[in-house]
Short mmCIF file of C-alpha atoms and ligand atoms in Angstrom, two decimals:
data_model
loop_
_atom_site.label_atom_id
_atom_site.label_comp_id
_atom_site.label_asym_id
_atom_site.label_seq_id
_atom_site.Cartn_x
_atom_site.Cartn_y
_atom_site.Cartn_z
CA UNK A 15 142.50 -173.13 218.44
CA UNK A 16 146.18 -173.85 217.99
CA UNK A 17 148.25 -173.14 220.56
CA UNK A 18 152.00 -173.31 221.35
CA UNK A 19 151.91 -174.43 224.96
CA UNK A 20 154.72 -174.80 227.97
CA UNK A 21 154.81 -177.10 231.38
CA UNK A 22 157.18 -175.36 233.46
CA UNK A 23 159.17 -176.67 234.97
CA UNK A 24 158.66 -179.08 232.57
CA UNK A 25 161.20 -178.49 229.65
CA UNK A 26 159.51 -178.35 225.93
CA UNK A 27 157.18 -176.79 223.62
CA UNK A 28 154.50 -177.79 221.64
CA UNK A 29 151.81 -176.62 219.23
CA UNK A 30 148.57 -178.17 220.88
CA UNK A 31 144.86 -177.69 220.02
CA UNK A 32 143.27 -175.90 223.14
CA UNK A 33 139.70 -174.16 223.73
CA UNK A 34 139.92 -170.74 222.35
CA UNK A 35 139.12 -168.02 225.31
CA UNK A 36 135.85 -166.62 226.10
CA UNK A 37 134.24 -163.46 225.10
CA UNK A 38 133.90 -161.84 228.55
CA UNK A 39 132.10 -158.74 229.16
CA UNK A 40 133.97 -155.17 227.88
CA UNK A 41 136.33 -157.62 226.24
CA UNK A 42 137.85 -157.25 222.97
CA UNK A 43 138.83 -160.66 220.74
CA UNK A 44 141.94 -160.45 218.96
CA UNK A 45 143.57 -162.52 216.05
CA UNK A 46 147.10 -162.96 216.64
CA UNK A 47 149.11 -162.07 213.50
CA UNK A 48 153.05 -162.44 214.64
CA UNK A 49 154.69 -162.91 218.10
CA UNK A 50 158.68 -162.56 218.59
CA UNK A 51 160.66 -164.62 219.81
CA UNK A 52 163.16 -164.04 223.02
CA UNK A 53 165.58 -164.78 225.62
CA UNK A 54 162.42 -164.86 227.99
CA UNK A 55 160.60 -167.48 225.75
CA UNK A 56 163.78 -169.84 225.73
CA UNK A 57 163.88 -169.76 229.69
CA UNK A 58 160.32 -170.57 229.67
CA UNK A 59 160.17 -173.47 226.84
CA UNK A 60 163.45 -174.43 228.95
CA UNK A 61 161.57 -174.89 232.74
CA UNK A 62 163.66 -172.09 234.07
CA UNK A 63 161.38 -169.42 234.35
CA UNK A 64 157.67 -169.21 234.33
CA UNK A 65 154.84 -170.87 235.57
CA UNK A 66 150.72 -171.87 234.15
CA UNK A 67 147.87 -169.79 235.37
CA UNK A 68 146.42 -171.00 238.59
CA UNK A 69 144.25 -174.36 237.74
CA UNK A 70 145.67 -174.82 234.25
CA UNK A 71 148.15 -177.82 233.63
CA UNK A 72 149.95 -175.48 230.81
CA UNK A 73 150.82 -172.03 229.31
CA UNK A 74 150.31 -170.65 226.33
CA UNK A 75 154.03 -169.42 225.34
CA UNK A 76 154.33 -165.77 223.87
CA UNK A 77 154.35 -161.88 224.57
CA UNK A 78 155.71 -159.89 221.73
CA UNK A 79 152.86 -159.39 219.88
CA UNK A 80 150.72 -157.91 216.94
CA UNK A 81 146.99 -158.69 216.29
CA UNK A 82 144.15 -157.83 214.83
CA UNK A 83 140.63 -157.18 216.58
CA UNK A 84 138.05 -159.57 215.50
CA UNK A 85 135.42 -159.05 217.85
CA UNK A 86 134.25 -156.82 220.41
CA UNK A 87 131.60 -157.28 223.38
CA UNK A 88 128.96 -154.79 223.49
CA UNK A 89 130.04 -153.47 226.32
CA UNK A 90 133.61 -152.52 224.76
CA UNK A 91 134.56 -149.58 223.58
CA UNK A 92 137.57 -147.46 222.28
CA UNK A 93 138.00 -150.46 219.47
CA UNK A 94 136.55 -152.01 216.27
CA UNK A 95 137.07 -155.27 214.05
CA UNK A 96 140.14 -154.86 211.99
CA UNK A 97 141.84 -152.57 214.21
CA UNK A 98 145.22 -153.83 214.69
CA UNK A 99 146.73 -153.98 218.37
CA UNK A 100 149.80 -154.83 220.16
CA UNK A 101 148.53 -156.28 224.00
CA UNK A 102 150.70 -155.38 226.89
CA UNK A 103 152.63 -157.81 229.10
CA UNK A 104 152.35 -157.31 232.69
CA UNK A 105 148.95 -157.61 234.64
CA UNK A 106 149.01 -156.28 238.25
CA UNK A 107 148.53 -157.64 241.64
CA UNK A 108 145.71 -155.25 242.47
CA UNK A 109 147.28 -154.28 245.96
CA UNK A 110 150.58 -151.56 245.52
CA UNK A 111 149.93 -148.36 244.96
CA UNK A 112 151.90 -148.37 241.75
CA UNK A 113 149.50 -151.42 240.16
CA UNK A 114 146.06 -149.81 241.18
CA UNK A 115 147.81 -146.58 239.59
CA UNK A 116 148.86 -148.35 236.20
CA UNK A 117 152.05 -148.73 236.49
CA UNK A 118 152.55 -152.58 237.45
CA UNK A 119 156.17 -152.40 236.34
CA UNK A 120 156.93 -151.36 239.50
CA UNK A 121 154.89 -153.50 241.85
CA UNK A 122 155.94 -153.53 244.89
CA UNK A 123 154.27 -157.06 246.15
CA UNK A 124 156.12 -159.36 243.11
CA UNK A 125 152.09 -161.17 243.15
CA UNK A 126 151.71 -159.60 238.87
CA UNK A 127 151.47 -161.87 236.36
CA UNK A 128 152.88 -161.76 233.21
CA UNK A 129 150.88 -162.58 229.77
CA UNK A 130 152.96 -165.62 228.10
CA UNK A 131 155.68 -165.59 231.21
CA UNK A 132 153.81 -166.59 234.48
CA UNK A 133 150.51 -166.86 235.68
CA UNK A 134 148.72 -165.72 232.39
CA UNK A 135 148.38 -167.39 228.88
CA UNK A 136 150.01 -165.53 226.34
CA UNK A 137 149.34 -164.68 222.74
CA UNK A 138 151.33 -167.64 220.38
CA UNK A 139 147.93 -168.97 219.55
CA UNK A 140 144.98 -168.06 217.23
CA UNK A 141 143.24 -165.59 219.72
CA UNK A 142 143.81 -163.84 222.49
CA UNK A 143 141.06 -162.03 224.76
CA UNK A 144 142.25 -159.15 226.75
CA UNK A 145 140.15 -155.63 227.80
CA UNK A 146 140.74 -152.30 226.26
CA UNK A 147 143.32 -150.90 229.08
CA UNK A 148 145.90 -153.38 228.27
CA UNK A 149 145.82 -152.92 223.64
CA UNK A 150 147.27 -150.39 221.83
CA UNK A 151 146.07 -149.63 218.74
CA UNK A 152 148.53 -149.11 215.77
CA UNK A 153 148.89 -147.87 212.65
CA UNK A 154 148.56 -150.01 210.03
CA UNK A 155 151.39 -147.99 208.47
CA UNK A 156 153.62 -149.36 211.37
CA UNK A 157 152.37 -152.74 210.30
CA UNK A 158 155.73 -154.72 209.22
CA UNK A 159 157.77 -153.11 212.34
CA UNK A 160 154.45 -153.62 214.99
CA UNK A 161 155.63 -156.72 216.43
CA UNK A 162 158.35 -154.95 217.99
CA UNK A 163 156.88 -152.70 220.28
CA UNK A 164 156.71 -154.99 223.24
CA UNK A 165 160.18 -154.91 223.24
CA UNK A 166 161.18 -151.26 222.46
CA UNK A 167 158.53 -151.05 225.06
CA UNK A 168 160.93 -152.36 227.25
CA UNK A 169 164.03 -150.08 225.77
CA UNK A 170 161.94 -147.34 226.35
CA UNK A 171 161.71 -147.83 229.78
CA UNK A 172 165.26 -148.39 230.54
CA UNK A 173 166.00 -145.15 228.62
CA UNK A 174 163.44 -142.99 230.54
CA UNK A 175 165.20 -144.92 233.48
CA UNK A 176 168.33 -143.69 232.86
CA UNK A 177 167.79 -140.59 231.58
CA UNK A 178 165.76 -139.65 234.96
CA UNK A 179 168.98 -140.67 237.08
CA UNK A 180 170.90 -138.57 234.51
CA UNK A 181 168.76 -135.61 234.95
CA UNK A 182 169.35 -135.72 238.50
CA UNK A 183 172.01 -133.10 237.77
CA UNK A 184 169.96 -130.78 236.71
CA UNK A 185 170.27 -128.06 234.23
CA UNK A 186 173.49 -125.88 234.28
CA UNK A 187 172.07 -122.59 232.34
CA UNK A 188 174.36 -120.24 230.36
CA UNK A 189 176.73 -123.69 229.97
CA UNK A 190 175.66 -126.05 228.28
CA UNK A 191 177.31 -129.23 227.06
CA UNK A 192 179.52 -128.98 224.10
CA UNK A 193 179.31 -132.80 222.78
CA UNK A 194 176.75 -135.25 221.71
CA UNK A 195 175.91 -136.70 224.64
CA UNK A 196 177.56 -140.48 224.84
CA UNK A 197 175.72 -144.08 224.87
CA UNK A 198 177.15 -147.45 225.00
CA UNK A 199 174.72 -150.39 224.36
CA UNK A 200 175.85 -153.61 225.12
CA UNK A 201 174.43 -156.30 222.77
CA UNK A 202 173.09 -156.23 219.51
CA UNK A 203 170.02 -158.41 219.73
CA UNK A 204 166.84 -157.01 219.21
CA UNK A 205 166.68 -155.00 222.58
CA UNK A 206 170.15 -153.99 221.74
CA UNK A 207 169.62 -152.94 218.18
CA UNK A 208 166.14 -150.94 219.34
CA UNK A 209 168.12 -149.18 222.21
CA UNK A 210 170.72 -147.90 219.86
CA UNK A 211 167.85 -147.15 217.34
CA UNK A 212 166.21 -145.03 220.02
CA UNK A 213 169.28 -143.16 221.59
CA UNK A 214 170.65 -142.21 218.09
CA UNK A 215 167.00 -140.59 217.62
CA UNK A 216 167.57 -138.69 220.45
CA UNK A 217 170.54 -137.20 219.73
CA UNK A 218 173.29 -139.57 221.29
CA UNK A 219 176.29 -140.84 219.78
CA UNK A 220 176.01 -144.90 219.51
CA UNK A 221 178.95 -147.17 220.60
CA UNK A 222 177.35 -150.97 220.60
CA UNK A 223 179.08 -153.84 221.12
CA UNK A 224 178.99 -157.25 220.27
CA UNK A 225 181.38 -160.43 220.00
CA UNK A 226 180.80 -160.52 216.13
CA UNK A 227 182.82 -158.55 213.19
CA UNK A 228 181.93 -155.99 210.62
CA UNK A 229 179.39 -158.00 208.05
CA UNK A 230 176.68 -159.27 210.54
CA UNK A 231 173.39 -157.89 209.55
CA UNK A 232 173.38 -155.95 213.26
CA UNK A 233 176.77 -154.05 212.15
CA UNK A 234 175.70 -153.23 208.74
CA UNK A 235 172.04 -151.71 209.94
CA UNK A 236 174.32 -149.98 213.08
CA UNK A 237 176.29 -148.36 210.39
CA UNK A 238 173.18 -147.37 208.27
CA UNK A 239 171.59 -145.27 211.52
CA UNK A 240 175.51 -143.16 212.24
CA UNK A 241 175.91 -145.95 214.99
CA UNK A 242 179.69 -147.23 215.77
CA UNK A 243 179.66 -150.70 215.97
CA UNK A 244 182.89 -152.49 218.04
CA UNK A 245 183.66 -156.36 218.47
CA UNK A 246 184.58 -156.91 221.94
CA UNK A 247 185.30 -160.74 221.16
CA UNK A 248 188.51 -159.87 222.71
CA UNK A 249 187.42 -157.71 225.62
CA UNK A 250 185.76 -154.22 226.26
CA UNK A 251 189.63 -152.94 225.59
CA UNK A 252 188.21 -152.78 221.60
CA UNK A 253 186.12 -149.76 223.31
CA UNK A 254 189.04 -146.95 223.04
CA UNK A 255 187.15 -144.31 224.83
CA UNK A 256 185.16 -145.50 228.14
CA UNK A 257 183.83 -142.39 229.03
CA UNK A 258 180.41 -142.80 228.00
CA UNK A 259 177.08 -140.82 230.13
CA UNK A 260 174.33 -144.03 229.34
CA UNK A 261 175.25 -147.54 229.27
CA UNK A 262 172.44 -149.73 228.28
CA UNK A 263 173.13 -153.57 228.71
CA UNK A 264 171.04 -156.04 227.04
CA UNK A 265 173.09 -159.07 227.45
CA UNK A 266 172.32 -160.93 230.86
CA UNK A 267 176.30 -161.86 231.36
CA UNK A 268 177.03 -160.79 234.96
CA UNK A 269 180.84 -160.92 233.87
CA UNK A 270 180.01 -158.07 231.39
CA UNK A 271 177.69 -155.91 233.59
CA UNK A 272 180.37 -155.70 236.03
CA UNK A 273 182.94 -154.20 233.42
CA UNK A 274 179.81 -152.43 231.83
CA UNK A 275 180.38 -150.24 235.06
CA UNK A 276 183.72 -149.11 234.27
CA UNK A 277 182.93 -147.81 230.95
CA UNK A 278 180.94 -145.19 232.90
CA UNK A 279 182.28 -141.56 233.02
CA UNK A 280 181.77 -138.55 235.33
CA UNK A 281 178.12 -138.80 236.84
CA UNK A 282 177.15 -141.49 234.00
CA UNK A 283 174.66 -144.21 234.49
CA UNK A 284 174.31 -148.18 233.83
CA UNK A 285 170.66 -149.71 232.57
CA UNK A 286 171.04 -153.45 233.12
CA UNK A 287 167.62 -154.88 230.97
CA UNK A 288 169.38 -158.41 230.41
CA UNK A 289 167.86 -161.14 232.99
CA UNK A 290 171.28 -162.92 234.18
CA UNK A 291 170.65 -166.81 234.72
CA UNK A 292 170.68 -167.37 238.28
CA UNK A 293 173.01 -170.52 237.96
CA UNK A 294 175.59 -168.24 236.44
CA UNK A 295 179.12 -169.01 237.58
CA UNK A 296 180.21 -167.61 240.10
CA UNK A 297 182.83 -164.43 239.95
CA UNK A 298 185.00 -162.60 241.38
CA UNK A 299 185.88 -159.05 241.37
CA UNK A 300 187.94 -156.26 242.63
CA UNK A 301 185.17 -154.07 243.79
CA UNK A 302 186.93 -151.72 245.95
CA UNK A 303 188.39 -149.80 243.16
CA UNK A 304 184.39 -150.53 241.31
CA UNK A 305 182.80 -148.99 243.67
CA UNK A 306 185.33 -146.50 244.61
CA UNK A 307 184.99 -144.87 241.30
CA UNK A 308 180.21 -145.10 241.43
CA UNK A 309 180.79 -143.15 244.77
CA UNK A 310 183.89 -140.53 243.35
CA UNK A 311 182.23 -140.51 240.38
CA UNK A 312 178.47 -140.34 241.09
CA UNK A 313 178.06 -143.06 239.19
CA UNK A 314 174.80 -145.43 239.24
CA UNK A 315 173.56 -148.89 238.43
CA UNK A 316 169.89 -149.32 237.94
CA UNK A 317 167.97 -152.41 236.70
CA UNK A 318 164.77 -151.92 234.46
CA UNK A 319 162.38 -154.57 234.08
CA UNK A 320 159.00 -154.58 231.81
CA UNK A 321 157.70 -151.66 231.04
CA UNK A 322 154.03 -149.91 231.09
CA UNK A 323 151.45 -148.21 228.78
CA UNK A 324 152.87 -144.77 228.70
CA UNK A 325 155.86 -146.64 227.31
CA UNK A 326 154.53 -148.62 224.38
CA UNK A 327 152.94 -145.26 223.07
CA UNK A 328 156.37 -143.71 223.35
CA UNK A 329 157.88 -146.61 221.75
CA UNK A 330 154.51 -146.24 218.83
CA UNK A 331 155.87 -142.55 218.96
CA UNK A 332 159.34 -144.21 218.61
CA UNK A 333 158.26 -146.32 215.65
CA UNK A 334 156.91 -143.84 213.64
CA UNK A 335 160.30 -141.63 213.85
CA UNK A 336 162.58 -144.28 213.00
CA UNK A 337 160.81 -144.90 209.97
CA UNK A 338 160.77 -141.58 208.73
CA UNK A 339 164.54 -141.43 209.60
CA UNK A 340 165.66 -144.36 208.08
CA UNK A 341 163.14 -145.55 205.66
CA UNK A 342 162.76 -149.84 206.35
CA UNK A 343 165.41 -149.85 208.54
CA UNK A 344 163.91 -150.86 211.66
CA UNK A 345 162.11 -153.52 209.54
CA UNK A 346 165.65 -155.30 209.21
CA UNK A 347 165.90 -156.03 213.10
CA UNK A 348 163.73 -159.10 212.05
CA UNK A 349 165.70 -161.92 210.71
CA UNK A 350 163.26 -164.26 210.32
CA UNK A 351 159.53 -164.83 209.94
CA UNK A 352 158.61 -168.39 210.10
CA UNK A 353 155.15 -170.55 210.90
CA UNK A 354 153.82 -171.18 214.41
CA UNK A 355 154.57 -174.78 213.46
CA UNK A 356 158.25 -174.20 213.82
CA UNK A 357 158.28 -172.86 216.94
CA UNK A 358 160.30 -175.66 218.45
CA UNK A 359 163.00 -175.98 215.51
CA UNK A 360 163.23 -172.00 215.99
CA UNK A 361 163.82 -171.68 219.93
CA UNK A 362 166.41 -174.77 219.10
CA UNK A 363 168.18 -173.05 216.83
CA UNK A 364 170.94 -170.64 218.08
CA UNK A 365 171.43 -168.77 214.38
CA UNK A 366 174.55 -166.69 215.19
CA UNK A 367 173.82 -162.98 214.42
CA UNK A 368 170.44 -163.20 214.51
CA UNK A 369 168.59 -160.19 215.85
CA UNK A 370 164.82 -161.20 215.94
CA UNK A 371 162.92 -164.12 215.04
CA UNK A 372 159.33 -163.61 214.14
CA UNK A 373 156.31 -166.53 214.17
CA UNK A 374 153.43 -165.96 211.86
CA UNK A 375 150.13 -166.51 212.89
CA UNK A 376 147.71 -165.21 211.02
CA UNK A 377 148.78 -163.83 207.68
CA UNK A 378 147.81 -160.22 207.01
CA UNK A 379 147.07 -158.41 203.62
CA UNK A 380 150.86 -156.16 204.01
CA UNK A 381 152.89 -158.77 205.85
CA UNK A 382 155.52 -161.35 203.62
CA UNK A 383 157.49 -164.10 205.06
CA UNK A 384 161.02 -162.58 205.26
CA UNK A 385 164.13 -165.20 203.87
CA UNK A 386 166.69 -166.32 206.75
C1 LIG B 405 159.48 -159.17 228.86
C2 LIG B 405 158.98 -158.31 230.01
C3 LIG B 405 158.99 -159.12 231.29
C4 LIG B 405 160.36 -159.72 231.53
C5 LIG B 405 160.45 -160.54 232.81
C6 LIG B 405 160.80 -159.79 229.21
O1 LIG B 405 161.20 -160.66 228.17
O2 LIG B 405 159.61 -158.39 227.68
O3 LIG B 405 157.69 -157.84 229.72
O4 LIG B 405 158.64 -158.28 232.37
O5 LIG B 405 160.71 -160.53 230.42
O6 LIG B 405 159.55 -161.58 232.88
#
């Protein structure tokens, strides 16, 4: 089968023939239809980040995902040919309490693997075998949004995440808050776009930021959902008021996070999803009056990474609500849909605006290949 495969270390990316995987026992076969493209992927097809499964030489590239079911072992259940799917990411290491309890994206022991990232083949190829625990089915009414689930899986996380250290306060009955509750999301790239998406459907008011002006594609479809979009090209100064309960970052500029933290008000809370690049300049920073105000102002930092089942059928959940909200507007978050072939020429390209770049696999009956 065709195959876009990785060496890291190694830098580069290639579309190989390899042997497709086997049929095991209670396993499902799946046709890959589309697979995103992100920041993750770039690190990988760069050598940064990554690494093959044990005793393979490569590794196949890929974890945002749609598919289709194309075969299932007898002793499978719970799915059927044609049944489209969306795999999950993380596999755990079979030790911590919170991977034998199904929640690897927490593990405690570091010793997961990740599906397309490290230790695991991922799904930018033909087919893809993987047992029923890890799909999700989908409706094929979600069909031309699908392929981002794996990411809003991860947005979902980071909001639960946030919203748990915001609930911390508990409720204050007979007074209850007057105002929308505020969000600032940092970042208008997919993850970005999906977190404002998903705090405007709860009920937030939407400040994200970006270093681009008013006609992007991102700042037109933030306008469409009541979002506010600012360009902070200048600074987070562009950001009059800085009082804001959730702060969701999905950048990976250490520079930012660190002013993302003074945008917090009263008891708010900062969700860093954005994987900084280790080799990041150093900086320096005044952090007595930082910290001064997390402690005076029980403020909090948390990091969320991955995300597990219960999320990706909150983000399905998700899915579903944005489109009856804002009829195709989700759909817009991909820029592109191009070939497998062009994987290289896509991760190469840096197109400026861009939110989401989609590879086709496998062509299904409802899915068109978008214009750039
Ligand atoms: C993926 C996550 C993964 C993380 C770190 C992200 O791009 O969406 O599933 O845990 O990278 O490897």
């Amino acid at each position: 089968m065709r195959a876009v495969v990785v060496r890291p270390p190694v830098p580069g990316v290639a579309v190989e023939e390899v042997p497709a995987p086997v049929l095991g026992p209670g396993a499902i076969r799946v046709a890959v239809r589309e697979c995103g493209v992100c920041g993750t992927d770039h690190d990988v097809a760069d050598g940064k980040y990554g690494r093959a499964p044990e005793g393979d030489a490569y590794l196949i590239l890929g974890h945002e995902n749609l598919g289709e079911v194309i075969e299932v072992a007898p002793e499978a259940s719970g799915f059927r040919a044609g049944d489209l799917v969306v795999a999950t990411v993380r596999r755990g290491c079979g030790i911590c309490r919170f991977c034998l309890s199904g929640r690897s994206d927490f593990c405690e022991t570091g010793r997961f693997t990740e599906r397309g990232i490290s230790g695991a083949h991922g799904y930018m190829a033909d087919e893809y075998v993987e047992i029923p625990p890890y799909l999700v089915r989908v409706d094929s009414a979600l069909t031309p949004v699908a392929v981002l689930l794996e990411p809003l899986s991860v947005v979902e996380k980071a909001i639960a995440q946030g919203q748990a250290v915001l609930d911390r306060k508990e409720p204050t009955p007979g007074h209850s808050r007057s105002a929308a509750p505020r969000a600032l999301v940092a970042g208008t790239g997919a993850i970005g776009m999906l977190a404002a998406f998903a705090l405007r459907a709860r009920g937030y008011d939407v400040v994200a930021v970006d270093r681009h002006g008013e006609d992007t594609p991102a700042a037109v479809l933030l306008r469409r959902i009541g979002a506010q979009h600012t360009n902070v090209s200048e600074g987070l100064g562009a950001v009059r008021d800085s009082a804001f309960d959730l702060v969701i970052e999905a950048t990976g500029s250490v520079a930012l996070d660190l002013h993302l933290a003074e945008m917090l008000g009263p008891n708010g809370v900062l969700v860093l999803t954005g994987i900084p690049d280790p080799a990041a300049t150093p900086i320096s920073v005044a952090a007595g009056p930082l910290f001064r105000e997390v402690v005076l102002g029980n403020r909090a930092i948390v990091g969320s990474v991955n995300a597990n089942r219960a999320d990706f059928e909150s983000g399905l959940e998700d899915l579903a609500r944005f489109e009856s909200r804002w009829p195709g507007a989700c759909a817009s978050i991909i820029s592109a849909r191009r070939p497998l072939e062009e994987v290289a020429s896509v991760l190469a390209e840096h197109v400026g605006g861009a939110m989401k770049t989609v590879l086709t696999v496998r062509r299904g009956s409802t899915q068109g290949r978008s214009g750039r």
